[in-house]
Tab-separated table of C-alpha atoms and ligand atoms in Angstrom:
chain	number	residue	atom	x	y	z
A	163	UNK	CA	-152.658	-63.085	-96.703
A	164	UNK	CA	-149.373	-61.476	-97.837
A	165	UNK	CA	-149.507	-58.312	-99.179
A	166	UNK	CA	-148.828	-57.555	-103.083
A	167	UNK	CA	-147.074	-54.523	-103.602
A	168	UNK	CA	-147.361	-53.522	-107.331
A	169	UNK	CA	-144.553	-50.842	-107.699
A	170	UNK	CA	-145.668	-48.843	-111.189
A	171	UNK	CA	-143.755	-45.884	-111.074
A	172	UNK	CA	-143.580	-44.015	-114.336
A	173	UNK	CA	-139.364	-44.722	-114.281
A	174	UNK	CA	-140.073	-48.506	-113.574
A	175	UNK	CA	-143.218	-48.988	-115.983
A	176	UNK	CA	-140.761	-46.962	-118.734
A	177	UNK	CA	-138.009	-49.649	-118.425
A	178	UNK	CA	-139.563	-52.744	-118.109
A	179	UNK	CA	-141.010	-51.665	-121.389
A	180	UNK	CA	-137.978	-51.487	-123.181
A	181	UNK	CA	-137.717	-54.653	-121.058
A	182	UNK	CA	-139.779	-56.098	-122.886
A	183	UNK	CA	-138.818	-55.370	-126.619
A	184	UNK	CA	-137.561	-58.646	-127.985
A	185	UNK	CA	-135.261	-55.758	-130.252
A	186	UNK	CA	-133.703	-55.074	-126.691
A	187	UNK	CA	-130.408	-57.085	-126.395
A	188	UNK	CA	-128.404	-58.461	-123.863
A	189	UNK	CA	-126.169	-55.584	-122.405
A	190	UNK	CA	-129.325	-53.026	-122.585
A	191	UNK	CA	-131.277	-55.883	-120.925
A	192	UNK	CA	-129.161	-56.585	-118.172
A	193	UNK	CA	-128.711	-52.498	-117.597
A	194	UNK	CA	-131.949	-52.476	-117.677
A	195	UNK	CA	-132.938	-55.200	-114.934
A	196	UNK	CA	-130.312	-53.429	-112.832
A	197	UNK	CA	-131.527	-49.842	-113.083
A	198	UNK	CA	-135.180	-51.515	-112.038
A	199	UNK	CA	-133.911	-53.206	-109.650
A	200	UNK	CA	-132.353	-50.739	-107.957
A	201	UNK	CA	-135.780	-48.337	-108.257
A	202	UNK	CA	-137.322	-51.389	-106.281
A	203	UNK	CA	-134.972	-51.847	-103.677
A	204	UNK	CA	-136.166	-47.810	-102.532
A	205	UNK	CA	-139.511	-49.183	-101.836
A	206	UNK	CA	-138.774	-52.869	-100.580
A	207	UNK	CA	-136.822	-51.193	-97.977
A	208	UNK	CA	-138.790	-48.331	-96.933
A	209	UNK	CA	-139.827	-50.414	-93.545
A	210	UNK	CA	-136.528	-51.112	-92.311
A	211	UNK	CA	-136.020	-49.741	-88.900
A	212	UNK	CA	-133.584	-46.886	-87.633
A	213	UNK	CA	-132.413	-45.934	-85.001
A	214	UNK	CA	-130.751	-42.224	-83.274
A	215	UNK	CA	-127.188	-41.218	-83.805
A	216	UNK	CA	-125.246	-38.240	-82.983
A	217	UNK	CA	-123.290	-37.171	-85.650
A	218	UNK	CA	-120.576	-33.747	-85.526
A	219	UNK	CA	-121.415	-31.915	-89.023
A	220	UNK	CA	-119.094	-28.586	-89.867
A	221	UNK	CA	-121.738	-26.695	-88.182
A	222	UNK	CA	-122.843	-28.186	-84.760
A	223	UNK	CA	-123.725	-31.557	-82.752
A	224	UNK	CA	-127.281	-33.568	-84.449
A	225	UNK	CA	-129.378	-36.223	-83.386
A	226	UNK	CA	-129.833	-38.370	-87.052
A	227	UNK	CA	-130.964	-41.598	-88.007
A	228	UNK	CA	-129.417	-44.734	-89.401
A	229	UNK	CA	-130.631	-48.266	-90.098
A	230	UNK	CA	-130.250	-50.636	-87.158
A	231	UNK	CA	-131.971	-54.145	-86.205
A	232	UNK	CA	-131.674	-57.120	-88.794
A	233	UNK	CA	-129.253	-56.941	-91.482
A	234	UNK	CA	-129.867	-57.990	-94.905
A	235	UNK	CA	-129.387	-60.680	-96.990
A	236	UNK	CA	-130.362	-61.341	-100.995
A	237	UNK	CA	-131.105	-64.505	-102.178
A	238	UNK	CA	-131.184	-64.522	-106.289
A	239	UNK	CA	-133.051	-67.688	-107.474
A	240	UNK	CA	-130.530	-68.376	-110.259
A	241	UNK	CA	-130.041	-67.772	-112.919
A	242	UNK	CA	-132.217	-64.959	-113.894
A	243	UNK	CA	-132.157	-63.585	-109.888
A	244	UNK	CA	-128.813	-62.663	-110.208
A	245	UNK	CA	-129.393	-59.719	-112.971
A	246	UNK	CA	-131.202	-57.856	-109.948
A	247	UNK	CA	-128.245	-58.634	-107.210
A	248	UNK	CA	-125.973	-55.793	-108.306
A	249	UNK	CA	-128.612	-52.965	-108.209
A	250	UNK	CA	-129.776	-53.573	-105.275
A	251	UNK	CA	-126.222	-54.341	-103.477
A	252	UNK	CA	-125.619	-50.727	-104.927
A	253	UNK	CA	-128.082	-49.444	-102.098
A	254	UNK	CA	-126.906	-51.903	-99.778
A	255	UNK	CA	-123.733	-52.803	-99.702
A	256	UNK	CA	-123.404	-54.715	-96.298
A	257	UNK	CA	-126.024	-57.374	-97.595
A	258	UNK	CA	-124.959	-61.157	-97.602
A	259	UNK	CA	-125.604	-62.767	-101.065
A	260	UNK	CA	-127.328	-66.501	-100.600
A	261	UNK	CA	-127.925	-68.368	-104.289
A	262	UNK	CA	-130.736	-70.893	-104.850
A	263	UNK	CA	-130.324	-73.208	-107.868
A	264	UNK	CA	-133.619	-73.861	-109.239
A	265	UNK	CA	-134.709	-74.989	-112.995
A	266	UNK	CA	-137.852	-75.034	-114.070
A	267	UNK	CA	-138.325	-78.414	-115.624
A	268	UNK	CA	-139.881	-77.910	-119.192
A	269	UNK	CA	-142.639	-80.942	-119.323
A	270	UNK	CA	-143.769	-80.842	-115.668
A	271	UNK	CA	-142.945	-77.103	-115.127
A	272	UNK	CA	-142.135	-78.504	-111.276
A	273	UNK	CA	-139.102	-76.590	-110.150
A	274	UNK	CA	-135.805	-78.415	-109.451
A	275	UNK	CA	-133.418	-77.527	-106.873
A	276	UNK	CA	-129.688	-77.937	-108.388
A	277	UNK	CA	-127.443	-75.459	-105.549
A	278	UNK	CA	-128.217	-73.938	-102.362
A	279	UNK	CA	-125.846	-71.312	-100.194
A	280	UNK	CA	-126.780	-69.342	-97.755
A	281	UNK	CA	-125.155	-66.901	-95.488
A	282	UNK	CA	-124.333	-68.362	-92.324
A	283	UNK	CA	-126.114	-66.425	-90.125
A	284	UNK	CA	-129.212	-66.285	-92.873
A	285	UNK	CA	-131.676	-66.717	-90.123
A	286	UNK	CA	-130.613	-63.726	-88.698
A	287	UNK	CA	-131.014	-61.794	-91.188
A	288	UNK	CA	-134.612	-60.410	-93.150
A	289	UNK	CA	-134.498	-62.305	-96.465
A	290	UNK	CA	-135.166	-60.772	-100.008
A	291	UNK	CA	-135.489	-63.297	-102.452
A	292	UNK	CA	-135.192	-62.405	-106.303
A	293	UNK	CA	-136.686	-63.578	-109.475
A	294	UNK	CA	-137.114	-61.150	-112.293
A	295	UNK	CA	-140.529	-63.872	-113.382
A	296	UNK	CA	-143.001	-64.979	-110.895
A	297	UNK	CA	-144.612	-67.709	-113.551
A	298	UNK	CA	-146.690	-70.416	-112.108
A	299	UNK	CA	-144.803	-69.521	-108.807
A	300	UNK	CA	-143.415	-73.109	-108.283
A	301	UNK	CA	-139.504	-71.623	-108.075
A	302	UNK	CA	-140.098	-68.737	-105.996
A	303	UNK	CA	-142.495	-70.927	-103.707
A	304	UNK	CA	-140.054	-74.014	-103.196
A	305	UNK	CA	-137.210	-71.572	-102.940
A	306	UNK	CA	-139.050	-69.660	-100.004
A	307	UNK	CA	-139.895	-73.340	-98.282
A	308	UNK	CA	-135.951	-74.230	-98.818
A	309	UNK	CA	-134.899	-70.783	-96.608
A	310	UNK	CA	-137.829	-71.654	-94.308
A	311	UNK	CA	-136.523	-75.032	-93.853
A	312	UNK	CA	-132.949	-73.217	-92.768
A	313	UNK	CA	-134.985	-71.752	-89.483
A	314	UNK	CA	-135.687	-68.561	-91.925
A	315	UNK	CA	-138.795	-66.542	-91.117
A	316	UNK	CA	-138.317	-63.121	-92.195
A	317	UNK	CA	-138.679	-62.821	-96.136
A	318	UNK	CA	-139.751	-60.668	-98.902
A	319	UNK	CA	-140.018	-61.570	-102.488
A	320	UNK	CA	-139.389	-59.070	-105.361
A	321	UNK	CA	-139.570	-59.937	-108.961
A	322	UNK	CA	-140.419	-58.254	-112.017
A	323	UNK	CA	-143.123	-59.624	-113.264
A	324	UNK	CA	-145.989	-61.719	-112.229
A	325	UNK	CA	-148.655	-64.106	-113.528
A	326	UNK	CA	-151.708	-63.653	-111.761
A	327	UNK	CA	-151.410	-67.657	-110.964
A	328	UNK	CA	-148.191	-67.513	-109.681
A	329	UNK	CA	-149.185	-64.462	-107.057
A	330	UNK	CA	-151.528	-66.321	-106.085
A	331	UNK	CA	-149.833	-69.578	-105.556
A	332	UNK	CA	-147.122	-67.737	-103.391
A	333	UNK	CA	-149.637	-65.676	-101.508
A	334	UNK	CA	-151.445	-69.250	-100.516
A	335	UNK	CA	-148.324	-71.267	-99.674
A	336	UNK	CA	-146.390	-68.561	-98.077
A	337	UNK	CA	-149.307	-66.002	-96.590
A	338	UNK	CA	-146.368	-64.593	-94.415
A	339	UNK	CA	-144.163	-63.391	-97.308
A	340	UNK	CA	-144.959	-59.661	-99.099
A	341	UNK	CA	-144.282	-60.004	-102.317
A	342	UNK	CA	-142.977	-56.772	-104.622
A	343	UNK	CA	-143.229	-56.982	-108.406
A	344	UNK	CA	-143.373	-53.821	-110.901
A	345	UNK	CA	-145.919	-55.655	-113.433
A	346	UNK	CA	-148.895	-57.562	-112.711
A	347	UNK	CA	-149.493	-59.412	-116.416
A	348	UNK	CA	-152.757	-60.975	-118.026
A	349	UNK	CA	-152.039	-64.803	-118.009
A	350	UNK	CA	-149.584	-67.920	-118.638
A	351	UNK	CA	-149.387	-69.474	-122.337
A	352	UNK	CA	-149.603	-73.409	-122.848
A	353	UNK	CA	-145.484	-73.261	-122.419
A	354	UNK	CA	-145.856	-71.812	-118.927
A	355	UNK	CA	-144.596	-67.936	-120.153
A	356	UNK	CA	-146.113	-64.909	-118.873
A	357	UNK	CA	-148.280	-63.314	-121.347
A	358	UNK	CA	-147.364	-60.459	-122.606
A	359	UNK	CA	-143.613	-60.906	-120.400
A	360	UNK	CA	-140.988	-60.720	-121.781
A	361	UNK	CA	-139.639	-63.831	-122.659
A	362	UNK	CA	-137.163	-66.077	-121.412
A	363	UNK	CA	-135.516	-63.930	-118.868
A	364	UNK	CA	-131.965	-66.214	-118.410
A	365	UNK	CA	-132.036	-66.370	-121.793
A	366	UNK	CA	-132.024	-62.951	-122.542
A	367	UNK	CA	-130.040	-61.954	-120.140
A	368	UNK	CA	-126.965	-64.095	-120.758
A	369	UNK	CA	-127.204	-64.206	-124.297
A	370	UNK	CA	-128.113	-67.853	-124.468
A	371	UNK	CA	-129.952	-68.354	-127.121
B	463	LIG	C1	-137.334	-68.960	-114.880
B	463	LIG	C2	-137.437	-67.742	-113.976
B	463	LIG	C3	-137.973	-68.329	-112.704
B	463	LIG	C4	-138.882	-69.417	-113.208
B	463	LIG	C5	-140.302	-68.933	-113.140
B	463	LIG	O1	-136.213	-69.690	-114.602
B	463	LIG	O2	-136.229	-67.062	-113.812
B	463	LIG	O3	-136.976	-68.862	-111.855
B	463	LIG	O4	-138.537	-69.661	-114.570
B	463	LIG	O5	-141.197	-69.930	-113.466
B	463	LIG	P1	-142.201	-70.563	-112.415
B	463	LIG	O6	-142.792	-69.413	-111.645
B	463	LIG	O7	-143.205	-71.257	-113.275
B	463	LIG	O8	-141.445	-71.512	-111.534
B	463	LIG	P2	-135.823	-71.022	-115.424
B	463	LIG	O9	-136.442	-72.210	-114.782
B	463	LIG	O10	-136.110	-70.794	-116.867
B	463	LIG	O11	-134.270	-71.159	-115.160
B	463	LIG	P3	-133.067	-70.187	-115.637
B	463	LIG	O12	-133.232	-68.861	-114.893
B	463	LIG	O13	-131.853	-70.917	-115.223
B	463	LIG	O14	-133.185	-69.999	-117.122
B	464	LIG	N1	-139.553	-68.039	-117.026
B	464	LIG	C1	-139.203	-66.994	-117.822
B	464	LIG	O1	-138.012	-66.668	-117.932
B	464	LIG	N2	-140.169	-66.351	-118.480
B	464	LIG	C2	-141.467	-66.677	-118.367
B	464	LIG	O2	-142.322	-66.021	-118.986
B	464	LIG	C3	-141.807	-67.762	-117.539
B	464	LIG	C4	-140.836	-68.428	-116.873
């Protein structure tokens, strides 16, 4: 079983509350997502391995660390995925950016896959996929089995916010995949929408409708 890391720091649980506020509009929104995002990107990386350097510093010769093995790359399931790209590119600036097209159709609530781009060397690299709402998991599941079908087997997913369901759905069609999210909510409505969430999270954060 993958393991769920619920990341509820007070700066992350503060944000996604103003997050939430259907008064909250698009520019504070998107700020918003981005400052999270980055907060995440701390933790999602903690496990990344380093190797020794010498470095000179004004004072003397040192043995330091820096991050070595597998590079990077973020794949935002779009549209709402790309809102956390920036933040976390902020942190990591050498990261490859792969985007995965993916709608969730409204009557069946099956995802469909419109665009997919990947870095070249994507199976080289360890794979975060994005998606600020992890609903009834169908888009972040068929987007993992897309990269997997690319020879990809090194992934993380982060999103915001999760329906129990959809956690669930990931954790038993991808059992290899951690999954990071900073809000575990109570349930999905009859439309599919997290409950409480925080609404339509393309929507809100392009100002479309
Ligand atoms: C939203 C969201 C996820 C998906 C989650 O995207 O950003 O991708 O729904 O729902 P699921 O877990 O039930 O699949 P949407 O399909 O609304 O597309 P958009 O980002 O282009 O608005
Ligand atoms: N997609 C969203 O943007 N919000 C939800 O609550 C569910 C799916």
């Amino acid at each position: 079983m993958s393991n769920l890391y619920v990341m509820d720091h007070p700066l992350i649980q503060h944000k996604l509350s103003l997050m939430r506020d259907k008064e909250t509009g698009s520019k504070e929104f998107r700020e918003l997502l981005e400052e999270i995002s980055m907060l995440m990107a701390y933790e999602v990386t903690r496990t990344l391995p380093t190797k020794e350097v010498e470095v000179e510093t004004p004072i003397c010769r040192a043995k330091t660390r820096v991050i070595s093995g597998r590079k990077l790359g973020l794949i935002p399931i779009l549209r709402a995925g790309l809102g956390m790209v920036d933040g976390i590119m902020t942190l990591v600036p050498a990261a490859k950016v792969g985007h995965i097209g993916l709608y969730r159709d409204p009557q069946t609530l099956e995802p469909v896959e419109y665009y997919c781009k990947l870095p070249v060397d994507a199976e080289e690299r360890e794979l975060i996929v994005l998606d600020p709402m992890l609903a009834t998991g169908g888009s972040a599941s068929a987007a993992i089995s897309f990269i997997k079908k690319r020879g990809c087997n090194n992934i993380k997913l982060v999103c915001l916010i999760g329906a129990p369901e959809g956690i669930k759905r990931v954790q038993k069609d991808h059992p290899d995949v951690d999954i990071y999210i900073a809000a575990v909510d109570e349930k999905l409505n009859d439309h599919g929408y997290i409950v409480p969430g925080l609404g339509d999270a393309g929507d809100r954060l392009f100002g479309t409708k």
